[in-house]
Amino acid sequence: MKLEERCKSIEFIVSDVDGVLTDGGVLLDNEGIEAKQYHIRDGLGIKLWRKAGFRFGIITGRNSQTVRLRSSELGIDVVRQGVDEKLTVADDFLKHFGLNRNQLAYIGDDLPDLPVVRAAGLGVAVNDAAAELREAADYVTQAPGGRGAVRELVELILKAQGRWADIVRTF
């Protein structure tokens, strides 16, 4: 199936965090407090996706207060942290929203993301993802993780669905 056709059925994007919404770096201060840097265009991309009437979710293997804060700020629909089996959680999300795998786009950067990338209607790897994930993906972003890759994915899907121009006109 062509990329544009895959994009047309997508109603739900799920993303990993470290290496996708961030550049993969984790900063720890002397008190052990964690900090992450998120790209502002990814955040706007998520807001635009939700403005278009779609859902956005996060599945990450780590637990982080920064993820809770950023997710809340962006109005992300579902967030699961500390996950080892990402495909099981993605399937739970789909069941909860009454969707199927063909309606799911998943974006990741490393080996734990492989099962979901392979199963999703649109499996996406960020530009600097592990080689195995890039090979398995239906689409590899031009942007690296933490540098607008999620925004790029949102634009790709909304343009394929003929919705991007309507979103831009709201500004």
PDB file of C-alpha atoms in Angstrom:
ATOM      1  CA  MET A   1       0.000   0.000   0.000  1.00  0.00           C
ATOM      2  CA  LYS A   2       1.290   3.454  -0.893  1.00  0.00           C
ATOM      3  CA  LEU A   3       2.230   5.924   1.843  1.00  0.00           C
ATOM      4  CA  GLU A   4      -0.585   8.347   0.987  1.00  0.00           C
ATOM      5  CA  GLU A   5      -3.168   5.552   1.226  1.00  0.00           C
ATOM      6  CA  ARG A   6      -1.808   4.482   4.618  1.00  0.00           C
ATOM      7  CA  CYS A   7      -2.079   8.071   5.845  1.00  0.00           C
ATOM      8  CA  LYS A   8      -5.704   8.450   4.809  1.00  0.00           C
ATOM      9  CA  SER A   9      -6.954   5.902   7.361  1.00  0.00           C
ATOM     10  CA  ILE A  10      -4.986   7.252  10.344  1.00  0.00           C
ATOM     11  CA  GLU A  11      -7.048   8.588  13.259  1.00  0.00           C
ATOM     12  CA  PHE A  12      -4.693   7.980  16.176  1.00  0.00           C
ATOM     13  CA  ILE A  13      -0.995   8.749  16.567  1.00  0.00           C
ATOM     14  CA  VAL A  14       1.014   7.136  19.347  1.00  0.00           C
ATOM     15  CA  SER A  15       4.569   8.203  20.091  1.00  0.00           C
ATOM     16  CA  ASP A  16       7.526   7.081  22.129  1.00  0.00           C
ATOM     17  CA  VAL A  17       9.158   9.890  24.139  1.00  0.00           C
ATOM     18  CA  ASP A  18      12.932   9.588  24.538  1.00  0.00           C
ATOM     19  CA  GLY A  19      14.503   9.841  21.098  1.00  0.00           C
ATOM     20  CA  VAL A  20      11.228  10.933  19.445  1.00  0.00           C
ATOM     21  CA  LEU A  21       9.684  13.823  21.379  1.00  0.00           C
ATOM     22  CA  THR A  22      13.146  14.496  22.800  1.00  0.00           C
ATOM     23  CA  ASP A  23      16.602  14.068  21.307  1.00  0.00           C
ATOM     24  CA  GLY A  24      17.152  11.086  23.603  1.00  0.00           C
ATOM     25  CA  GLY A  25      19.286  12.932  26.118  1.00  0.00           C
ATOM     26  CA  VAL A  26      18.413  12.779  29.806  1.00  0.00           C
ATOM     27  CA  LEU A  27      19.808  15.476  32.077  1.00  0.00           C
ATOM     28  CA  LEU A  28      20.175  14.713  35.784  1.00  0.00           C
ATOM     29  CA  ASP A  29      21.171  17.427  38.226  1.00  0.00           C
ATOM     30  CA  ASN A  30      23.117  16.809  41.451  1.00  0.00           C
ATOM     31  CA  GLU A  31      19.819  16.174  43.256  1.00  0.00           C
ATOM     32  CA  GLY A  32      18.845  13.485  40.727  1.00  0.00           C
ATOM     33  CA  ILE A  33      16.124  15.649  39.202  1.00  0.00           C
ATOM     34  CA  GLU A  34      15.568  14.807  35.552  1.00  0.00           C
ATOM     35  CA  ALA A  35      15.154  17.311  32.734  1.00  0.00           C
ATOM     36  CA  LYS A  36      14.267  16.754  29.083  1.00  0.00           C
ATOM     37  CA  GLN A  37      14.085  19.156  26.177  1.00  0.00           C
ATOM     38  CA  TYR A  38      10.986  19.058  23.961  1.00  0.00           C
ATOM     39  CA  HIS A  39      10.756  20.756  20.566  1.00  0.00           C
ATOM     40  CA  ILE A  40       8.053  23.419  20.444  1.00  0.00           C
ATOM     41  CA  ARG A  41       6.985  22.515  16.880  1.00  0.00           C
ATOM     42  CA  ASP A  42       6.294  18.939  17.953  1.00  0.00           C
ATOM     43  CA  GLY A  43       4.026  20.343  20.666  1.00  0.00           C
ATOM     44  CA  LEU A  44       2.159  22.518  18.192  1.00  0.00           C
ATOM     45  CA  GLY A  45       1.920  19.562  15.834  1.00  0.00           C
ATOM     46  CA  ILE A  46       0.200  17.537  18.560  1.00  0.00           C
ATOM     47  CA  LYS A  47      -2.183  20.420  19.255  1.00  0.00           C
ATOM     48  CA  LEU A  48      -2.963  20.744  15.529  1.00  0.00           C
ATOM     49  CA  TRP A  49      -3.595  16.996  15.291  1.00  0.00           C
ATOM     50  CA  ARG A  50      -6.036  17.198  18.183  1.00  0.00           C
ATOM     51  CA  LYS A  51      -7.605  20.351  16.697  1.00  0.00           C
ATOM     52  CA  ALA A  52      -8.305  18.309  13.558  1.00  0.00           C
ATOM     53  CA  GLY A  53     -10.371  16.004  15.782  1.00  0.00           C
ATOM     54  CA  PHE A  54      -7.918  13.162  16.307  1.00  0.00           C
ATOM     55  CA  ARG A  55      -6.369  11.462  19.347  1.00  0.00           C
ATOM     56  CA  PHE A  56      -2.719  11.364  20.404  1.00  0.00           C
ATOM     57  CA  GLY A  57      -1.072   8.956  22.834  1.00  0.00           C
ATOM     58  CA  ILE A  58       2.277   8.249  24.427  1.00  0.00           C
ATOM     59  CA  ILE A  59       3.871   4.933  25.320  1.00  0.00           C
ATOM     60  CA  THR A  60       7.290   5.071  26.936  1.00  0.00           C
ATOM     61  CA  GLY A  61       9.540   2.628  28.720  1.00  0.00           C
ATOM     62  CA  ARG A  62      10.674   5.142  31.316  1.00  0.00           C
ATOM     63  CA  ASN A  63       8.789   6.982  34.050  1.00  0.00           C
ATOM     64  CA  SER A  64       9.229  10.727  34.166  1.00  0.00           C
ATOM     65  CA  GLN A  65       7.506  13.694  35.739  1.00  0.00           C
ATOM     66  CA  THR A  66       8.459  15.757  32.694  1.00  0.00           C
ATOM     67  CA  VAL A  67       6.352  13.434  30.515  1.00  0.00           C
ATOM     68  CA  ARG A  68       3.355  13.906  32.831  1.00  0.00           C
ATOM     69  CA  LEU A  69       3.764  17.677  32.734  1.00  0.00           C
ATOM     70  CA  ARG A  70       4.257  17.945  28.958  1.00  0.00           C
ATOM     71  CA  SER A  71       1.386  15.531  28.238  1.00  0.00           C
ATOM     72  CA  SER A  72      -0.954  17.518  30.441  1.00  0.00           C
ATOM     73  CA  GLU A  73       0.109  20.789  28.851  1.00  0.00           C
ATOM     74  CA  LEU A  74      -0.614  19.430  25.354  1.00  0.00           C
ATOM     75  CA  GLY A  75      -3.873  17.677  26.268  1.00  0.00           C
ATOM     76  CA  ILE A  76      -2.586  14.280  25.188  1.00  0.00           C
ATOM     77  CA  ASP A  77      -5.400  11.724  25.375  1.00  0.00           C
ATOM     78  CA  VAL A  78      -3.589   8.699  26.836  1.00  0.00           C
ATOM     79  CA  VAL A  79      -0.166   8.234  28.424  1.00  0.00           C
ATOM     80  CA  ARG A  80       1.432   5.035  29.676  1.00  0.00           C
ATOM     81  CA  GLN A  81       4.891   5.089  31.243  1.00  0.00           C
ATOM     82  CA  GLY A  82       7.148   2.272  32.436  1.00  0.00           C
ATOM     83  CA  VAL A  83       5.994  -0.009  29.620  1.00  0.00           C
ATOM     84  CA  ASP A  84       7.975  -3.030  28.427  1.00  0.00           C
ATOM     85  CA  GLU A  85       5.402  -4.468  25.981  1.00  0.00           C
ATOM     86  CA  LYS A  86       4.427  -1.470  23.858  1.00  0.00           C
ATOM     87  CA  LEU A  87       2.294  -3.410  21.362  1.00  0.00           C
ATOM     88  CA  THR A  88       0.028  -4.720  24.139  1.00  0.00           C
ATOM     89  CA  VAL A  89      -0.537  -1.169  25.396  1.00  0.00           C
ATOM     90  CA  ALA A  90      -1.111   0.162  21.866  1.00  0.00           C
ATOM     91  CA  ASP A  91      -3.729  -2.534  21.325  1.00  0.00           C
ATOM     92  CA  ASP A  92      -5.366  -1.594  24.649  1.00  0.00           C
ATOM     93  CA  PHE A  93      -5.534   2.044  23.498  1.00  0.00           C
ATOM     94  CA  LEU A  94      -7.101   0.998  20.200  1.00  0.00           C
ATOM     95  CA  LYS A  95      -9.685  -1.152  21.936  1.00  0.00           C
ATOM     96  CA  HIS A  96     -10.524   1.691  24.328  1.00  0.00           C
ATOM     97  CA  PHE A  97     -11.164   4.102  21.431  1.00  0.00           C
ATOM     98  CA  GLY A  98     -12.878   1.541  19.180  1.00  0.00           C
ATOM     99  CA  LEU A  99     -10.153   1.714  16.527  1.00  0.00           C
ATOM    100  CA  ASN A 100      -8.103  -0.879  14.651  1.00  0.00           C
ATOM    101  CA  ARG A 101      -4.418  -1.124  13.819  1.00  0.00           C
ATOM    102  CA  ASN A 102      -4.935   0.324  10.323  1.00  0.00           C
ATOM    103  CA  GLN A 103      -6.054   3.570  11.986  1.00  0.00           C
ATOM    104  CA  LEU A 104      -2.869   3.780  14.083  1.00  0.00           C
ATOM    105  CA  ALA A 105       0.330   5.640  13.265  1.00  0.00           C
ATOM    106  CA  TYR A 106       3.177   4.863  15.655  1.00  0.00           C
ATOM    107  CA  ILE A 107       6.460   6.768  15.747  1.00  0.00           C
ATOM    108  CA  GLY A 108       9.542   5.426  17.503  1.00  0.00           C
ATOM    109  CA  ASP A 109      13.310   5.410  17.513  1.00  0.00           C
ATOM    110  CA  ASP A 110      14.672   2.132  18.865  1.00  0.00           C
ATOM    111  CA  LEU A 111      14.255  -1.630  19.177  1.00  0.00           C
ATOM    112  CA  PRO A 112      11.470  -1.635  21.819  1.00  0.00           C
ATOM    113  CA  ASP A 113       9.330   0.204  19.225  1.00  0.00           C
ATOM    114  CA  LEU A 114       9.734  -2.483  16.542  1.00  0.00           C
ATOM    115  CA  PRO A 115       6.606  -4.540  17.340  1.00  0.00           C
ATOM    116  CA  VAL A 116       4.325  -1.492  17.177  1.00  0.00           C
ATOM    117  CA  VAL A 117       5.985  -0.047  14.066  1.00  0.00           C
ATOM    118  CA  ARG A 118       5.496  -3.397  12.325  1.00  0.00           C
ATOM    119  CA  ALA A 119       1.845  -3.726  13.434  1.00  0.00           C
ATOM    120  CA  ALA A 120       0.615  -0.156  12.889  1.00  0.00           C
ATOM    121  CA  GLY A 121      -1.215   0.999   9.796  1.00  0.00           C
ATOM    122  CA  LEU A 122       1.593   3.537   9.473  1.00  0.00           C
ATOM    123  CA  GLY A 123       4.855   2.622  11.197  1.00  0.00           C
ATOM    124  CA  VAL A 124       7.255   5.557  11.448  1.00  0.00           C
ATOM    125  CA  ALA A 125      10.892   5.880  12.467  1.00  0.00           C
ATOM    126  CA  VAL A 126      12.640   9.148  13.225  1.00  0.00           C
ATOM    127  CA  ASN A 127      15.604   9.947  10.983  1.00  0.00           C
ATOM    128  CA  ASP A 128      18.202   8.976  13.586  1.00  0.00           C
ATOM    129  CA  ALA A 129      16.421   5.780  14.709  1.00  0.00           C
ATOM    130  CA  ALA A 130      18.129   2.415  15.013  1.00  0.00           C
ATOM    131  CA  ALA A 131      18.809   0.878  11.597  1.00  0.00           C
ATOM    132  CA  GLU A 132      16.435  -2.025  12.259  1.00  0.00           C
ATOM    133  CA  LEU A 133      13.568   0.350  13.004  1.00  0.00           C
ATOM    134  CA  ARG A 134      14.226   2.458   9.901  1.00  0.00           C
ATOM    135  CA  GLU A 135      14.173  -0.728   7.795  1.00  0.00           C
ATOM    136  CA  ALA A 136      10.853  -1.874   9.305  1.00  0.00           C
ATOM    137  CA  ALA A 137       9.143   1.528   9.014  1.00  0.00           C
ATOM    138  CA  ASP A 138       6.701   2.588   6.317  1.00  0.00           C
ATOM    139  CA  TYR A 139       8.097   6.117   6.606  1.00  0.00           C
ATOM    140  CA  VAL A 140      11.321   7.595   7.969  1.00  0.00           C
ATOM    141  CA  THR A 141      11.113  11.263   8.915  1.00  0.00           C
ATOM    142  CA  GLN A 142      13.539  13.833   7.557  1.00  0.00           C
ATOM    143  CA  ALA A 143      13.829  15.316  11.048  1.00  0.00           C
ATOM    144  CA  PRO A 144      15.695  13.524  13.823  1.00  0.00           C
ATOM    145  CA  GLY A 145      14.069  12.769  17.153  1.00  0.00           C
ATOM    146  CA  GLY A 146      13.426  15.803  19.311  1.00  0.00           C
ATOM    147  CA  ARG A 147      13.784  18.154  16.343  1.00  0.00           C
ATOM    148  CA  GLY A 148      10.303  18.246  14.791  1.00  0.00           C
ATOM    149  CA  ALA A 149       9.792  14.629  13.665  1.00  0.00           C
ATOM    150  CA  VAL A 150       6.334  14.402  15.250  1.00  0.00           C
ATOM    151  CA  ARG A 151       5.278  17.671  13.614  1.00  0.00           C
ATOM    152  CA  GLU A 152       6.511  16.306  10.290  1.00  0.00           C
ATOM    153  CA  LEU A 153       4.373  13.189  10.760  1.00  0.00           C
ATOM    154  CA  VAL A 154       1.280  15.241  11.648  1.00  0.00           C
ATOM    155  CA  GLU A 155       1.724  17.385   8.537  1.00  0.00           C
ATOM    156  CA  LEU A 156       2.295  14.322   6.346  1.00  0.00           C
ATOM    157  CA  ILE A 157      -0.947  12.683   7.481  1.00  0.00           C
ATOM    158  CA  LEU A 158      -3.088  15.822   7.447  1.00  0.00           C
ATOM    159  CA  LYS A 159      -1.858  16.739   3.950  1.00  0.00           C
ATOM    160  CA  ALA A 160      -2.627  13.218   2.674  1.00  0.00           C
ATOM    161  CA  GLN A 161      -6.102  13.532   4.179  1.00  0.00           C
ATOM    162  CA  GLY A 162      -6.626  16.936   2.560  1.00  0.00           C
ATOM    163  CA  ARG A 163      -6.953  18.667   5.950  1.00  0.00           C
ATOM    164  CA  TRP A 164      -3.710  20.635   6.254  1.00  0.00           C
ATOM    165  CA  ALA A 165      -4.868  23.729   4.356  1.00  0.00           C
ATOM    166  CA  ASP A 166      -7.942  24.008   6.613  1.00  0.00           C
ATOM    167  CA  ILE A 167      -5.730  23.888   9.704  1.00  0.00           C
ATOM    168  CA  VAL A 168      -3.381  26.561   8.317  1.00  0.00           C
ATOM    169  CA  ARG A 169      -6.358  28.838   7.546  1.00  0.00           C
ATOM    170  CA  THR A 170      -7.217  28.953  11.261  1.00  0.00           C
ATOM    171  CA  PHE A 171      -4.151  31.149  11.837  1.00  0.00           C
TER     172      PHE A 171
END
